CSV table of C-alpha atoms in Angstrom, one decimal:
chain,number,residue,atom,x,y,z
A,7,UNK,CA,21.0,-18.1,36.7
A,8,UNK,CA,20.2,-20.6,34.0
A,9,UNK,CA,22.7,-22.4,31.8
A,10,UNK,CA,21.6,-20.5,28.7
A,11,UNK,CA,21.7,-17.1,30.5
A,12,UNK,CA,25.2,-17.9,32.0
A,13,UNK,CA,26.4,-19.0,28.5
A,14,UNK,CA,25.1,-15.8,26.8
A,15,UNK,CA,26.5,-13.6,29.5
A,16,UNK,CA,30.0,-15.1,29.2
A,17,UNK,CA,30.0,-14.8,25.5
A,18,UNK,CA,28.9,-11.1,25.8
A,19,UNK,CA,31.7,-10.4,28.3
A,20,UNK,CA,34.2,-12.1,26.0
A,21,UNK,CA,33.1,-9.6,23.3
A,22,UNK,CA,33.5,-6.8,25.9
A,23,UNK,CA,30.0,-5.6,25.0
A,24,UNK,CA,28.1,-3.8,27.8
A,25,UNK,CA,24.4,-4.4,28.2
A,26,UNK,CA,23.7,-0.8,27.0
A,27,UNK,CA,25.5,-1.5,23.7
A,28,UNK,CA,23.6,-4.8,23.3
A,29,UNK,CA,20.3,-3.0,23.9
A,30,UNK,CA,21.1,-0.4,21.2
A,31,UNK,CA,22.1,-3.1,18.8
A,32,UNK,CA,19.1,-5.4,19.3
A,33,UNK,CA,16.5,-2.9,20.3
A,34,UNK,CA,15.7,-5.1,23.3
A,35,UNK,CA,15.0,-3.4,26.6
A,36,UNK,CA,17.8,-3.7,29.2
A,37,UNK,CA,15.5,-5.4,31.8
A,38,UNK,CA,14.6,-8.1,29.2
A,39,UNK,CA,18.3,-8.7,28.5
A,40,UNK,CA,19.0,-9.1,32.2
A,41,UNK,CA,15.9,-11.4,32.5
A,42,UNK,CA,17.4,-13.7,29.8
A,43,UNK,CA,20.8,-13.8,31.5
A,44,UNK,CA,19.1,-14.6,34.9
A,45,UNK,CA,16.8,-17.2,33.4
A,46,UNK,CA,13.7,-15.2,34.5
A,47,UNK,CA,11.7,-15.9,31.4
A,48,UNK,CA,8.4,-15.0,33.1
A,49,UNK,CA,9.4,-11.4,32.9
A,50,UNK,CA,9.4,-11.5,29.1
A,51,UNK,CA,6.1,-10.9,27.2
A,52,UNK,CA,5.7,-14.6,26.3
A,53,UNK,CA,7.2,-17.7,24.8
A,54,UNK,CA,7.2,-16.3,21.3
A,55,UNK,CA,9.1,-13.1,22.4
A,56,UNK,CA,11.5,-15.3,24.6
A,57,UNK,CA,12.8,-17.1,21.5
A,58,UNK,CA,12.8,-14.0,19.3
A,59,UNK,CA,14.8,-12.0,21.9
A,60,UNK,CA,17.3,-14.9,22.6
A,61,UNK,CA,17.9,-15.3,18.9
A,62,UNK,CA,18.5,-11.6,18.4
A,63,UNK,CA,20.8,-11.6,21.5
A,64,UNK,CA,22.8,-14.5,20.2
A,65,UNK,CA,23.2,-13.1,16.7
A,66,UNK,CA,24.3,-9.7,18.1
A,67,UNK,CA,27.3,-11.3,19.8
A,68,UNK,CA,28.3,-13.4,16.8
A,69,UNK,CA,26.4,-16.7,17.5
A,70,UNK,CA,23.9,-18.5,15.4
A,71,UNK,CA,20.5,-17.8,16.9
A,72,UNK,CA,18.8,-20.9,15.6
A,73,UNK,CA,21.5,-23.2,16.9
A,74,UNK,CA,21.3,-21.6,20.4
A,75,UNK,CA,17.5,-22.0,20.5
A,76,UNK,CA,17.9,-25.7,19.5
A,77,UNK,CA,20.7,-26.4,22.0
A,78,UNK,CA,18.8,-25.0,25.0
A,79,UNK,CA,15.3,-25.9,23.9
A,80,UNK,CA,14.6,-27.9,27.0
A,81,UNK,CA,15.3,-24.8,29.2
A,82,UNK,CA,12.9,-22.5,27.3
A,83,UNK,CA,9.2,-22.1,28.1
A,84,UNK,CA,7.0,-24.2,25.8
A,85,UNK,CA,5.0,-22.4,23.0
A,86,UNK,CA,1.2,-22.9,23.5
A,87,UNK,CA,-0.8,-24.3,20.6
A,88,UNK,CA,-2.3,-21.0,19.7
A,89,UNK,CA,-2.9,-19.8,16.1
A,90,UNK,CA,-1.3,-16.4,17.1
A,91,UNK,CA,2.0,-18.1,18.0
A,92,UNK,CA,2.0,-20.9,15.4
A,93,UNK,CA,4.9,-20.9,12.8
A,94,UNK,CA,4.4,-18.8,9.8
A,95,UNK,CA,3.3,-21.1,6.9
A,96,UNK,CA,5.1,-21.1,3.6
A,97,UNK,CA,4.3,-18.0,1.5
A,98,UNK,CA,1.6,-18.5,-1.0
A,99,UNK,CA,1.5,-16.0,-3.8
A,100,UNK,CA,-1.1,-15.4,-6.3
A,101,UNK,CA,-0.8,-13.2,-9.3
A,102,UNK,CA,-3.8,-10.9,-8.9
A,103,UNK,CA,-4.0,-8.1,-11.4
A,104,UNK,CA,-6.7,-5.5,-10.9
A,105,UNK,CA,-8.5,-4.2,-13.9
A,106,UNK,CA,-6.4,-1.4,-15.5
A,107,UNK,CA,-7.8,2.1,-14.9
A,108,UNK,CA,-7.4,2.7,-18.6
A,109,UNK,CA,-10.3,0.3,-19.3
A,110,UNK,CA,-12.6,2.5,-17.1
A,111,UNK,CA,-11.4,5.6,-18.8
A,112,UNK,CA,-12.2,4.3,-22.3
A,113,UNK,CA,-15.6,3.1,-21.2
A,114,UNK,CA,-16.4,6.5,-19.9
A,115,UNK,CA,-15.4,8.1,-23.1
A,116,UNK,CA,-17.5,5.7,-25.2
A,117,UNK,CA,-20.6,6.5,-23.1
A,118,UNK,CA,-19.9,10.3,-23.5
A,119,UNK,CA,-19.5,9.9,-27.3
A,120,UNK,CA,-22.8,7.9,-27.5
A,121,UNK,CA,-24.5,10.7,-25.5
A,122,UNK,CA,-23.2,13.4,-27.9
A,123,UNK,CA,-24.4,11.4,-30.9
A,124,UNK,CA,-27.9,11.1,-29.5
A,125,UNK,CA,-27.9,14.9,-28.8
A,126,UNK,CA,-26.7,15.6,-32.4
A,127,UNK,CA,-29.3,13.3,-33.9
A,128,UNK,CA,-32.1,15.1,-31.9
A,129,UNK,CA,-30.9,18.5,-33.1
A,130,UNK,CA,-30.8,17.2,-36.7
A,131,UNK,CA,-34.4,16.1,-36.4
A,132,UNK,CA,-35.4,19.4,-34.9
A,133,UNK,CA,-33.7,21.4,-37.7
A,134,UNK,CA,-35.2,19.2,-40.4
A,135,UNK,CA,-38.7,19.7,-38.9
A,136,UNK,CA,-38.2,23.5,-38.6
A,137,UNK,CA,-36.9,23.9,-42.2
A,138,UNK,CA,-39.7,21.7,-43.6
A,139,UNK,CA,-42.5,24.1,-42.5
A,140,UNK,CA,-45.9,22.9,-41.3
A,141,UNK,CA,-46.1,20.0,-43.8
A,142,UNK,CA,-42.8,18.6,-42.6
A,143,UNK,CA,-41.1,18.7,-46.0
A,144,UNK,CA,-37.6,20.2,-46.4
A,145,UNK,CA,-37.5,23.4,-48.5
A,146,UNK,CA,-35.5,23.3,-51.8
A,147,UNK,CA,-32.8,26.0,-51.7
A,148,UNK,CA,-33.3,26.7,-55.4
A,149,UNK,CA,-37.0,27.1,-55.3
A,150,UNK,CA,-36.9,30.7,-54.2
A,151,UNK,CA,-38.7,29.9,-50.9
A,152,UNK,CA,-35.5,29.7,-48.9
A,153,UNK,CA,-33.6,32.5,-47.2
A,154,UNK,CA,-33.3,35.6,-49.5
A,155,UNK,CA,-30.2,37.8,-49.6
A,156,UNK,CA,-28.9,40.3,-52.1
A,157,UNK,CA,-28.1,37.6,-54.7
A,158,UNK,CA,-30.1,34.9,-56.5
A,159,UNK,CA,-33.0,33.3,-54.7
A,160,UNK,CA,-31.9,30.7,-52.2
A,161,UNK,CA,-28.4,32.2,-51.9
A,162,UNK,CA,-26.9,33.5,-48.7
A,163,UNK,CA,-25.9,37.1,-48.3
A,164,UNK,CA,-22.0,37.3,-48.3
A,165,UNK,CA,-22.1,38.8,-44.8
A,166,UNK,CA,-24.2,35.9,-43.6
A,167,UNK,CA,-21.7,33.5,-45.2
A,168,UNK,CA,-18.9,35.1,-43.2
A,169,UNK,CA,-20.9,34.7,-40.0
A,170,UNK,CA,-21.7,31.1,-40.8
A,171,UNK,CA,-18.0,30.2,-41.4
A,172,UNK,CA,-16.7,31.9,-38.2
A,173,UNK,CA,-16.6,29.5,-35.2
A,174,UNK,CA,-18.4,30.6,-32.1
A,175,UNK,CA,-15.8,31.5,-29.5
A,176,UNK,CA,-18.1,30.2,-26.7
A,177,UNK,CA,-18.2,26.7,-28.2
A,178,UNK,CA,-14.4,26.2,-28.5
A,179,UNK,CA,-11.8,26.4,-25.8
A,180,UNK,CA,-8.1,27.3,-26.0
A,181,UNK,CA,-5.5,24.6,-26.7
A,182,UNK,CA,-4.1,25.2,-23.2
A,183,UNK,CA,-7.5,24.5,-21.6
A,184,UNK,CA,-7.9,21.3,-23.7
A,185,UNK,CA,-4.4,20.1,-22.6
A,186,UNK,CA,-5.1,20.9,-19.0
A,187,UNK,CA,-8.4,19.0,-19.1
A,188,UNK,CA,-6.7,16.0,-20.8
A,189,UNK,CA,-3.9,16.0,-18.2
A,190,UNK,CA,-6.5,16.0,-15.4
A,191,UNK,CA,-8.3,13.1,-16.9
A,192,UNK,CA,-5.1,11.0,-17.2
A,193,UNK,CA,-3.9,11.8,-13.7
A,194,UNK,CA,-3.7,8.7,-11.4
A,195,UNK,CA,-4.2,9.1,-7.7
A,196,UNK,CA,-2.6,6.8,-5.0
A,197,UNK,CA,-5.0,4.0,-3.9
A,198,UNK,CA,-4.9,1.3,-1.1
A,199,UNK,CA,-6.8,-1.9,-2.1
A,200,UNK,CA,-7.5,-5.2,-0.3
A,201,UNK,CA,-6.5,-7.8,-2.9
A,202,UNK,CA,-7.2,-11.1,-1.2
A,203,UNK,CA,-7.1,-13.1,2.1
A,204,UNK,CA,-5.4,-16.5,1.9
A,205,UNK,CA,-4.9,-18.4,5.1
A,206,UNK,CA,-2.8,-16.2,7.4
A,207,UNK,CA,-1.8,-13.9,4.5
A,208,UNK,CA,-3.7,-10.6,4.0
A,209,UNK,CA,-2.6,-9.1,0.7
A,210,UNK,CA,-3.0,-5.4,-0.1
A,211,UNK,CA,-2.0,-3.3,-3.1
A,212,UNK,CA,-0.6,0.2,-2.9
A,213,UNK,CA,-0.6,1.8,-6.3
A,214,UNK,CA,0.0,5.1,-8.3
A,215,UNK,CA,2.4,6.7,-5.7
A,216,UNK,CA,5.9,8.0,-6.4
A,217,UNK,CA,7.2,6.9,-3.0
A,218,UNK,CA,6.5,4.2,-0.4
A,219,UNK,CA,7.2,5.1,3.2
A,220,UNK,CA,5.9,2.7,5.9
A,221,UNK,CA,5.4,4.0,9.5
A,222,UNK,CA,4.4,1.8,12.5
A,223,UNK,CA,3.4,3.5,15.7
A,224,UNK,CA,3.2,1.9,19.2
A,225,UNK,CA,0.4,3.7,21.0
A,226,UNK,CA,-0.4,1.2,23.8
A,227,UNK,CA,2.4,-1.1,25.0
A,228,UNK,CA,5.4,-2.3,23.0
A,229,UNK,CA,5.0,-3.6,19.4
A,230,UNK,CA,7.3,-6.3,18.0
A,231,UNK,CA,7.6,-6.2,14.2
A,232,UNK,CA,9.4,-8.4,11.6
A,233,UNK,CA,9.6,-6.7,8.1
A,234,UNK,CA,10.7,-8.8,5.2
A,235,UNK,CA,11.4,-8.4,1.4
A,236,UNK,CA,9.5,-11.3,-0.3
A,237,UNK,CA,11.2,-10.8,-3.7
A,238,UNK,CA,14.8,-11.0,-2.2
A,239,UNK,CA,13.6,-13.5,0.6
A,240,UNK,CA,15.4,-11.4,3.2
A,241,UNK,CA,14.5,-9.7,6.5
A,242,UNK,CA,14.6,-5.9,6.3
A,243,UNK,CA,14.3,-5.2,10.0
A,244,UNK,CA,13.1,-6.8,13.3
A,245,UNK,CA,12.6,-4.0,15.9
A,246,UNK,CA,10.6,-3.8,19.1
A,247,UNK,CA,8.9,-0.4,19.0
A,248,UNK,CA,8.5,1.0,22.5
A,249,UNK,CA,5.2,2.5,23.7
A,250,UNK,CA,4.7,6.0,22.4
A,251,UNK,CA,7.4,5.6,19.7
A,252,UNK,CA,7.3,4.9,16.0
A,253,UNK,CA,9.5,3.6,13.2
A,254,UNK,CA,9.6,4.6,9.5
A,255,UNK,CA,11.1,2.8,6.6
A,256,UNK,CA,11.6,4.1,3.0
A,257,UNK,CA,10.5,1.1,0.9
A,258,UNK,CA,10.2,2.9,-2.5
A,259,UNK,CA,12.7,0.3,-4.1
A,260,UNK,CA,10.6,-2.7,-2.9
A,261,UNK,CA,7.7,-4.3,-4.6
A,262,UNK,CA,6.5,-7.0,-2.2
A,263,UNK,CA,7.0,-6.8,1.5
A,264,UNK,CA,5.6,-8.8,4.5
A,265,UNK,CA,4.8,-7.5,8.0
A,266,UNK,CA,4.6,-9.9,10.9
A,267,UNK,CA,3.4,-8.6,14.3
A,268,UNK,CA,3.8,-9.9,17.8
A,269,UNK,CA,2.2,-7.9,20.6
A,270,UNK,CA,0.2,-5.0,19.1
A,271,UNK,CA,-2.5,-3.8,21.4
A,272,UNK,CA,-2.1,-0.2,20.2
A,273,UNK,CA,-0.4,-0.3,16.8
A,274,UNK,CA,-1.1,2.0,13.9
A,275,UNK,CA,0.1,1.6,10.3
A,276,UNK,CA,0.7,4.6,8.1
A,277,UNK,CA,1.8,4.8,4.4
A,278,UNK,CA,3.2,8.1,3.3
A,279,UNK,CA,1.9,9.7,6.5
A,280,UNK,CA,-1.7,8.4,6.0
A,281,UNK,CA,-3.3,5.7,8.2
A,282,UNK,CA,-4.4,2.6,6.1
A,283,UNK,CA,-7.7,0.7,6.5
A,284,UNK,CA,-7.2,-2.7,8.1
A,285,UNK,CA,-10.8,-2.9,9.4
A,286,UNK,CA,-11.2,-6.5,8.0
A,287,UNK,CA,-8.8,-7.9,10.6
A,288,UNK,CA,-8.5,-5.1,13.2
A,289,UNK,CA,-9.0,-7.4,16.2
A,290,UNK,CA,-7.0,-10.4,14.9
A,291,UNK,CA,-3.8,-9.0,13.3
A,292,UNK,CA,-1.5,-11.0,15.5
A,293,UNK,CA,-2.4,-14.3,13.7
A,294,UNK,CA,-2.0,-12.8,10.2
A,295,UNK,CA,0.8,-11.6,7.9
A,296,UNK,CA,0.3,-8.2,6.1
A,297,UNK,CA,1.6,-8.4,2.5
A,298,UNK,CA,1.8,-5.2,0.6
A,299,UNK,CA,2.3,-5.1,-3.2
A,300,UNK,CA,3.7,-1.7,-4.2
A,301,UNK,CA,3.1,-0.5,-7.8
A,302,UNK,CA,4.8,2.9,-8.4
A,303,UNK,CA,3.3,5.7,-10.4
A,304,UNK,CA,5.7,5.3,-13.3
A,305,UNK,CA,4.8,1.6,-13.7
A,306,UNK,CA,1.1,2.4,-13.6
A,307,UNK,CA,1.1,5.0,-16.4
């Protein structure tokens, strides 16, 4: 048994905390806890996990994890110089504002209005040509050559005036239909957008949704996750998700979160029950941080 393992085991016994309770509290498997106490670090997934598990163990029994790591550093396995296990660099943020969807909506309306004006102009030219006869000249309504009714030359019959003043029911819709169409045009749908890649940070935006539920599944092997709130600069959770299991967090009150992965051979990320597209870095997620900027529906409208 190593000095570190003996020390942690004594402190755990002083707290009268069984291994099962420690396992439930830290989400670390029982056999990993026993490996730490016996100094059998080769059983753990790797140097990165060794330090993470020891830190969680120490904090669960009331010790300062960073101090324990520093005190027994010489006993721990060295971390290889690998980008996947290198320290997380300081967070770099960049204010990226996507073009508002309202700009695209107004541009579409302008194109529609221009198209209608062109159609109206063509109809006007056709009417002028038809009314002007073969020589192309418009007919004077007072000349007696225009449409004849029961009154004076050039005047419309009263029945024809009534027909002309009544709108065509096929050309106008009901107010309810107009309101429904306008509401459909203004409706915003949830979207998942890759904003930028900066160093080890992959930034995505999740917009126009009234809730934000994050689910991480472990389909092949265990998946270690660290979930942080960037605005509050605090850690939300740091579980190890066992193979075949999943964890879900309701992050509707957060705006900027960061996900750091350890082992993830078979991970899957879902937002509001739908898998997200991470194809840009599918084979190299372990050396990246996933940053999600959440913009709720009420802030988008």
